[in-house]
Tab-separated table of C-alpha atoms and ligand atoms in Angstrom:
chain	number	residue	atom	x	y	z
W	28	THR	CA	9.088	-20.660	-11.131
W	29	PHE	CA	8.105	-17.215	-9.343
W	30	THR	CA	7.183	-18.802	-6.069
W	31	ALA	CA	10.481	-20.752	-5.826
W	32	GLU	CA	12.136	-17.548	-6.753
W	33	LEU	CA	10.195	-15.647	-3.719
W	34	GLU	CA	11.309	-18.589	-1.803
W	35	ASN	CA	15.064	-18.535	-2.380
W	36	LYS	CA	15.532	-14.863	-2.093
W	37	ASN	CA	13.649	-15.314	1.426
W	38	GLU	CA	16.433	-17.862	2.280
W	39	ASP	CA	19.170	-15.661	0.787
W	40	GLN	CA	18.135	-12.317	2.035
W	41	GLY	CA	15.338	-12.452	4.412
W	42	SER	CA	14.976	-9.939	6.571
W	43	SER	CA	12.789	-11.521	9.613
W	44	ASN	CA	13.260	-9.585	12.175
W	45	ASP	CA	11.296	-10.664	15.408
W	46	GLU	CA	10.438	-14.030	16.894
W	47	ASN	CA	8.433	-15.736	14.585
W	48	SER	CA	10.278	-17.968	12.115
W	49	SER	CA	7.348	-18.051	9.385
W	50	GLU	CA	7.446	-14.516	8.918
W	51	ARG	CA	7.016	-13.555	5.308
W	52	SER	CA	8.910	-10.592	5.165
W	53	PHE	CA	11.875	-10.420	2.714
W	54	VAL	CA	14.076	-8.195	1.073
W	55	GLY	CA	15.331	-9.037	-2.137
W	56	GLY	CA	15.303	-8.880	-6.066
W	57	SER	CA	12.255	-10.419	-8.087
W	58	SER	CA	10.524	-9.583	-11.316
W	59	CYS	CA	6.543	-9.473	-11.833
W	60	ASN	CA	6.490	-10.460	-15.664
W	61	ASP	CA	2.995	-12.073	-15.459
W	62	VAL	CA	2.188	-11.094	-12.132
W	63	HIS	CA	-0.085	-7.464	-11.531
W	64	THR	CA	1.749	-6.461	-8.250
W	65	LEU	CA	0.244	-3.738	-5.856
W	66	ALA	CA	2.671	-2.168	-3.424
W	67	PHE	CA	0.634	0.023	-0.618
W	68	PRO	CA	1.608	1.673	2.476
W	69	SER	CA	-0.270	1.162	5.555
W	70	ILE	CA	-3.551	3.526	5.129
W	71	SER	CA	-3.985	6.367	7.765
W	72	THR	CA	-1.876	4.861	10.614
W	73	SER	CA	0.343	7.270	10.907
W	74	ASP	CA	-0.263	11.018	10.604
W	75	PHE	CA	-3.975	10.116	10.263
W	76	GLN	CA	-3.122	7.960	13.803
W	77	PHE	CA	-5.132	5.046	13.294
W	78	ASP	CA	-4.592	2.336	16.147
W	79	LEU	CA	-2.709	-0.360	14.163
W	80	GLU	CA	-4.300	-3.499	15.892
W	81	LYS	CA	-7.478	-2.296	14.515
W	82	ALA	CA	-5.639	-1.264	11.152
W	83	SER	CA	-3.666	-4.666	11.111
W	84	ASP	CA	-7.076	-6.740	11.426
W	85	ILE	CA	-8.667	-4.810	8.430
W	86	ILE	CA	-5.764	-5.463	6.006
W	87	VAL	CA	-5.264	-9.035	6.706
W	88	ASP	CA	-8.976	-9.003	6.067
W	89	SER	CA	-9.115	-7.019	3.291
W	90	VAL	CA	-6.349	-8.739	1.725
W	91	SER	CA	-7.402	-12.006	2.073
W	92	ASP	CA	-10.727	-11.569	0.590
W	93	PHE	CA	-9.145	-10.012	-1.967
W	94	LEU	CA	-6.583	-12.867	-2.995
W	95	ASN	CA	-10.024	-15.098	-2.615
W	96	LYS	CA	-11.293	-13.110	-5.970
W	97	PHE	CA	-8.255	-12.916	-7.849
W	98	ASP	CA	-5.250	-14.969	-9.168
W	99	SER	CA	-1.878	-13.666	-11.001
W	100	VAL	CA	-1.983	-10.550	-8.418
W	101	ARG	CA	0.529	-9.772	-5.890
W	102	LEU	CA	-0.356	-7.437	-2.947
W	103	VAL	CA	2.472	-6.205	-0.905
W	104	LEU	CA	2.476	-3.892	2.581
W	105	VAL	CA	5.371	-1.628	2.594
W	106	ASP	CA	6.975	0.558	4.980
W	107	LEU	CA	10.307	2.485	5.261
W	108	SER	CA	11.471	0.591	8.653
W	109	ASP	CA	12.122	-2.826	9.850
W	110	LYS	CA	10.838	-1.867	13.087
W	111	SER	CA	7.749	-0.812	11.790
W	112	LYS	CA	5.146	-2.245	14.261
W	113	ILE	CA	2.251	-2.546	11.808
W	114	LEU	CA	4.165	-4.747	9.195
W	115	SER	CA	5.076	-7.294	12.496
W	116	LEU	CA	1.402	-7.511	13.230
W	117	VAL	CA	0.113	-7.531	9.970
W	118	ARG	CA	3.062	-10.474	9.216
W	119	LYS	CA	1.626	-12.215	12.451
W	120	LYS	CA	-1.840	-11.986	11.365
W	121	ALA	CA	-1.163	-13.375	8.000
W	122	ALA	CA	0.542	-16.446	8.846
W	123	LYS	CA	-2.162	-17.041	11.518
W	124	LYS	CA	-4.652	-16.586	8.288
W	125	ASN	CA	-2.553	-18.867	6.472
W	126	ILE	CA	-2.409	-16.374	3.622
W	127	GLU	CA	-0.122	-17.354	0.822
W	128	SER	CA	3.226	-15.779	1.275
W	129	SER	CA	3.906	-15.400	-2.332
W	130	LYS	CA	0.585	-13.537	-2.759
W	131	PHE	CA	1.198	-11.396	0.004
W	132	PHE	CA	3.926	-10.231	1.875
W	133	THR	CA	5.447	-7.222	3.648
W	134	PHE	CA	8.581	-5.464	1.952
W	135	VAL	CA	10.872	-2.824	3.978
W	136	GLY	CA	11.889	0.538	1.264
W	137	ASP	CA	10.768	3.718	0.299
W	138	ILE	CA	7.857	2.797	-2.018
W	139	THR	CA	8.757	5.521	-4.951
W	140	GLN	CA	12.397	3.451	-4.505
W	141	LEU	CA	10.906	-0.050	-4.888
W	142	TYR	CA	12.821	-0.943	-8.142
W	143	THR	CA	16.354	1.345	-7.975
W	144	LYS	CA	17.084	0.616	-4.057
W	145	GLY	CA	14.932	-2.745	-3.691
W	146	ASN	CA	15.172	-4.172	-6.832
W	147	PHE	CA	11.822	-5.169	-6.629
W	148	ARG	CA	9.437	-4.181	-9.427
W	149	CYS	CA	5.703	-3.148	-8.949
W	150	ASN	CA	3.380	-1.760	-11.558
W	151	VAL	CA	0.998	-0.149	-9.387
W	152	ILE	CA	1.457	1.727	-5.981
W	153	ALA	CA	-1.319	3.023	-3.690
W	154	ASN	CA	-0.936	6.342	-1.965
W	155	ALA	CA	-2.407	7.431	1.392
W	156	THR	CA	-3.293	11.282	0.762
W	157	ASN	CA	-5.783	14.133	1.621
W	158	TRP	CA	-8.773	15.032	1.144
W	159	ARG	CA	-7.329	17.689	-1.818
W	160	LEU	CA	-5.303	15.098	-3.834
W	161	LYS	CA	-2.748	18.066	-2.913
W	162	PRO	CA	1.026	17.372	-3.282
W	163	GLY	CA	2.823	17.695	0.411
W	164	GLY	CA	2.137	17.265	3.700
W	165	GLY	CA	4.267	15.063	4.870
W	166	GLY	CA	4.470	11.232	4.794
W	167	VAL	CA	4.179	8.930	2.102
W	168	ASN	CA	1.703	11.322	-0.133
W	169	ALA	CA	4.659	14.100	-0.463
W	170	ALA	CA	7.318	10.903	-1.232
W	171	ILE	CA	5.053	9.930	-4.031
W	172	TYR	CA	4.197	13.605	-5.581
W	173	ARG	CA	8.212	14.544	-5.061
W	174	ALA	CA	8.946	11.304	-7.133
W	175	ALA	CA	6.593	11.330	-9.424
W	176	GLY	CA	7.312	14.927	-10.817
W	177	ASP	CA	4.630	17.523	-11.719
W	178	SER	CA	2.722	15.105	-14.195
W	179	LEU	CA	1.465	13.115	-11.546
W	180	GLU	CA	-0.645	16.295	-9.785
W	181	ILE	CA	-1.721	17.381	-13.389
W	182	ALA	CA	-3.230	13.521	-14.244
W	183	THR	CA	-4.275	13.547	-10.402
W	184	LYS	CA	-6.393	16.904	-11.420
W	185	GLU	CA	-7.533	15.219	-14.751
W	186	ARG	CA	-9.100	12.586	-12.676
W	187	ALA	CA	-10.954	14.119	-9.670
W	188	GLU	CA	-10.125	17.857	-7.601
W	189	THR	CA	-11.118	15.786	-4.105
W	190	LEU	CA	-11.468	12.823	-2.544
W	191	SER	CA	-13.900	11.553	-0.068
W	192	PRO	CA	-12.329	9.100	2.976
W	193	GLY	CA	-13.083	5.380	1.994
W	194	ASN	CA	-12.757	6.530	-1.516
W	195	SER	CA	-9.608	5.730	-3.954
W	196	VAL	CA	-8.871	7.258	-7.495
W	197	VAL	CA	-6.601	5.597	-10.041
W	198	VAL	CA	-4.200	8.090	-12.261
W	199	THR	CA	-2.181	6.682	-15.191
W	200	LEU	CA	1.313	8.024	-14.399
W	201	PRO	CA	2.432	9.670	-17.735
W	202	LEU	CA	5.447	7.851	-19.265
W	203	SER	CA	7.654	10.855	-18.907
W	204	SER	CA	7.229	10.779	-15.187
W	205	PRO	CA	10.630	9.458	-13.133
W	206	LEU	CA	8.405	7.211	-11.039
W	207	HIS	CA	7.377	5.740	-14.327
W	208	LEU	CA	10.494	5.947	-15.967
W	209	ARG	CA	12.753	4.678	-13.720
W	210	GLU	CA	11.006	2.842	-11.343
W	211	GLY	CA	8.286	1.204	-13.817
W	212	VAL	CA	5.450	2.584	-12.307
W	213	THR	CA	2.485	2.898	-14.329
W	214	HIS	CA	-0.583	3.754	-11.894
W	215	VAL	CA	-0.827	5.216	-8.400
W	216	ILE	CA	-3.977	4.726	-6.743
W	217	HIS	CA	-4.567	7.552	-4.042
W	218	VAL	CA	-6.445	6.054	-1.408
W	219	LEU	CA	-8.006	8.716	1.471
W	220	GLY	CA	-8.670	7.021	4.362
W	221	PRO	CA	-10.232	7.794	7.876
W	222	ASN	CA	-8.650	10.439	9.938
W	223	MET	CA	-7.911	10.326	14.050
W	224	ASN	CA	-5.689	13.757	13.885
W	225	PRO	CA	-7.835	16.011	15.455
W	226	GLN	CA	-5.592	18.656	12.976
W	227	ARG	CA	-6.375	17.243	10.152
W	228	PRO	CA	-9.862	17.830	7.837
W	229	ASN	CA	-12.705	15.243	8.571
W	230	PHE	CA	-11.403	14.233	12.646
W	231	LEU	CA	-13.167	11.373	13.394
W	232	LYS	CA	-12.817	12.021	17.287
W	233	ASN	CA	-12.091	8.453	18.086
W	234	ASP	CA	-15.461	6.887	16.267
W	235	TYR	CA	-13.834	3.352	15.698
W	236	VAL	CA	-17.109	2.328	14.692
W	237	GLU	CA	-17.330	4.877	11.799
W	238	GLY	CA	-13.343	4.588	11.443
W	239	CYS	CA	-12.993	1.023	10.962
W	240	LYS	CA	-15.702	0.760	8.396
W	241	ILE	CA	-14.105	3.393	6.444
W	242	LEU	CA	-10.955	1.706	6.452
W	243	ARG	CA	-12.327	-0.884	5.571
W	244	ASP	CA	-14.109	0.912	2.321
W	245	ALA	CA	-10.469	2.840	1.617
W	246	TYR	CA	-9.016	-1.079	1.045
W	247	SER	CA	-11.867	-2.525	-0.629
W	248	SER	CA	-12.162	0.578	-2.983
W	249	LEU	CA	-7.880	0.278	-3.455
W	250	PHE	CA	-8.071	-3.176	-4.347
W	251	GLU	CA	-11.041	-3.207	-6.544
W	252	ASN	CA	-9.187	-0.309	-8.313
W	253	PHE	CA	-6.347	-2.160	-8.563
W	254	ALA	CA	-8.082	-5.347	-10.381
W	255	SER	CA	-9.851	-2.887	-12.364
W	256	ILE	CA	-6.418	-1.597	-13.985
W	257	PHE	CA	-5.791	-5.087	-15.447
W	258	LYS	CA	-9.270	-6.365	-15.875
P	13	AR6	N1	7.538	4.698	1.548
P	13	AR6	C1	6.783	3.792	1.951
P	13	AR6	N2	5.712	3.735	3.475
P	13	AR6	C2	5.981	5.206	3.562
P	13	AR6	C3	6.737	6.300	3.000
P	13	AR6	C4	7.559	5.991	1.902
P	13	AR6	N3	8.223	7.034	1.066
P	13	AR6	N4	6.586	7.517	3.557
P	13	AR6	C5	5.662	6.834	4.992
P	13	AR6	N5	5.550	5.702	4.721
P	13	AR6	P1	1.168	8.461	6.311
P	13	AR6	P2	-1.604	8.806	6.650
P	13	AR6	C6	4.770	4.769	5.767
P	13	AR6	O1	1.251	9.543	7.912
P	13	AR6	O2	-1.350	7.763	8.160
P	13	AR6	C7	-0.150	13.228	4.401
P	13	AR6	O3	0.428	14.346	5.138
P	13	AR6	C8	4.308	5.337	7.113
P	13	AR6	O4	5.463	4.832	7.591
P	13	AR6	O5	2.086	8.828	5.180
P	13	AR6	O6	-2.300	8.063	6.092
P	13	AR6	C9	-1.295	13.078	3.838
P	13	AR6	O7	-1.094	14.380	2.730
P	13	AR6	C10	3.073	4.565	7.146
P	13	AR6	O8	3.254	3.708	8.003
P	13	AR6	O9	-0.237	8.456	5.763
P	13	AR6	C11	-2.689	13.161	4.987
P	13	AR6	O10	-2.928	14.157	5.076
P	13	AR6	C12	2.297	5.107	5.954
P	13	AR6	O11	2.993	5.055	5.132
P	13	AR6	C13	-2.139	11.980	5.815
P	13	AR6	O12	-0.937	12.180	5.752
P	13	AR6	C14	1.389	5.925	5.686
P	13	AR6	O13	1.614	7.248	6.468
P	13	AR6	C15	-2.627	10.924	5.641
P	13	AR6	O14	-2.146	9.758	6.863
């Protein structure tokens, strides 16, 4: 079964990188023939400087709520480094909450090269974007626009000009996009999270009551939009 495949990969190539042996992180290949898979970065926790403890609580709660409602889906939190603090916090909290490790796990790699570098197929990826939905700026946004080519910018413009914090928008990737051709990604979901960086627009001045609400809204919007793709 698919689950068994994941478990085998886990044993063969597991990349658990700290003390907790029940961690669900793995590096290895798998297919997702009958399972819709969303790979997403941790929204707002790098350039937008959102607190990692608070963000990890929100990720685990949001994932758990979503998985209670849907079968045949997988959610995968991705980050570039196996030293990622957010990945290890989320793994710990997900294990505590007994979230099924075949339906939610973490993956170390570049979200734009999950298949070609990680041998891991994901049909939908999320982007931590900016309010103008513009390419560049750094982080995962710059990487996704770079990998997807101009067609992502054009397709995004057709869907929306701007995004408000806590919201997301689904963009269907044209077949001609290298991200579609090479990686098998069919949709990108742009998500705008709360911003705690004074140098960026919509700065929340450390208001974590509002910030946590916006981050929760951002993940609900992302997961609902993901579900709407295959419904
Ligand atoms: N693959 C996987 N994860 C990545 C990649 C990648 N290629 N690149 C970064 N990450 P950030 P934010 C992780 O800063 O905090 C942009 O300029 C990163 O380690 O990209 O929401 C936008 O235009 C971190 O865990 O997003 C906005 O203005 C996570 O992705 C602003 O930054 C998110 O980091 C958004 O800031």
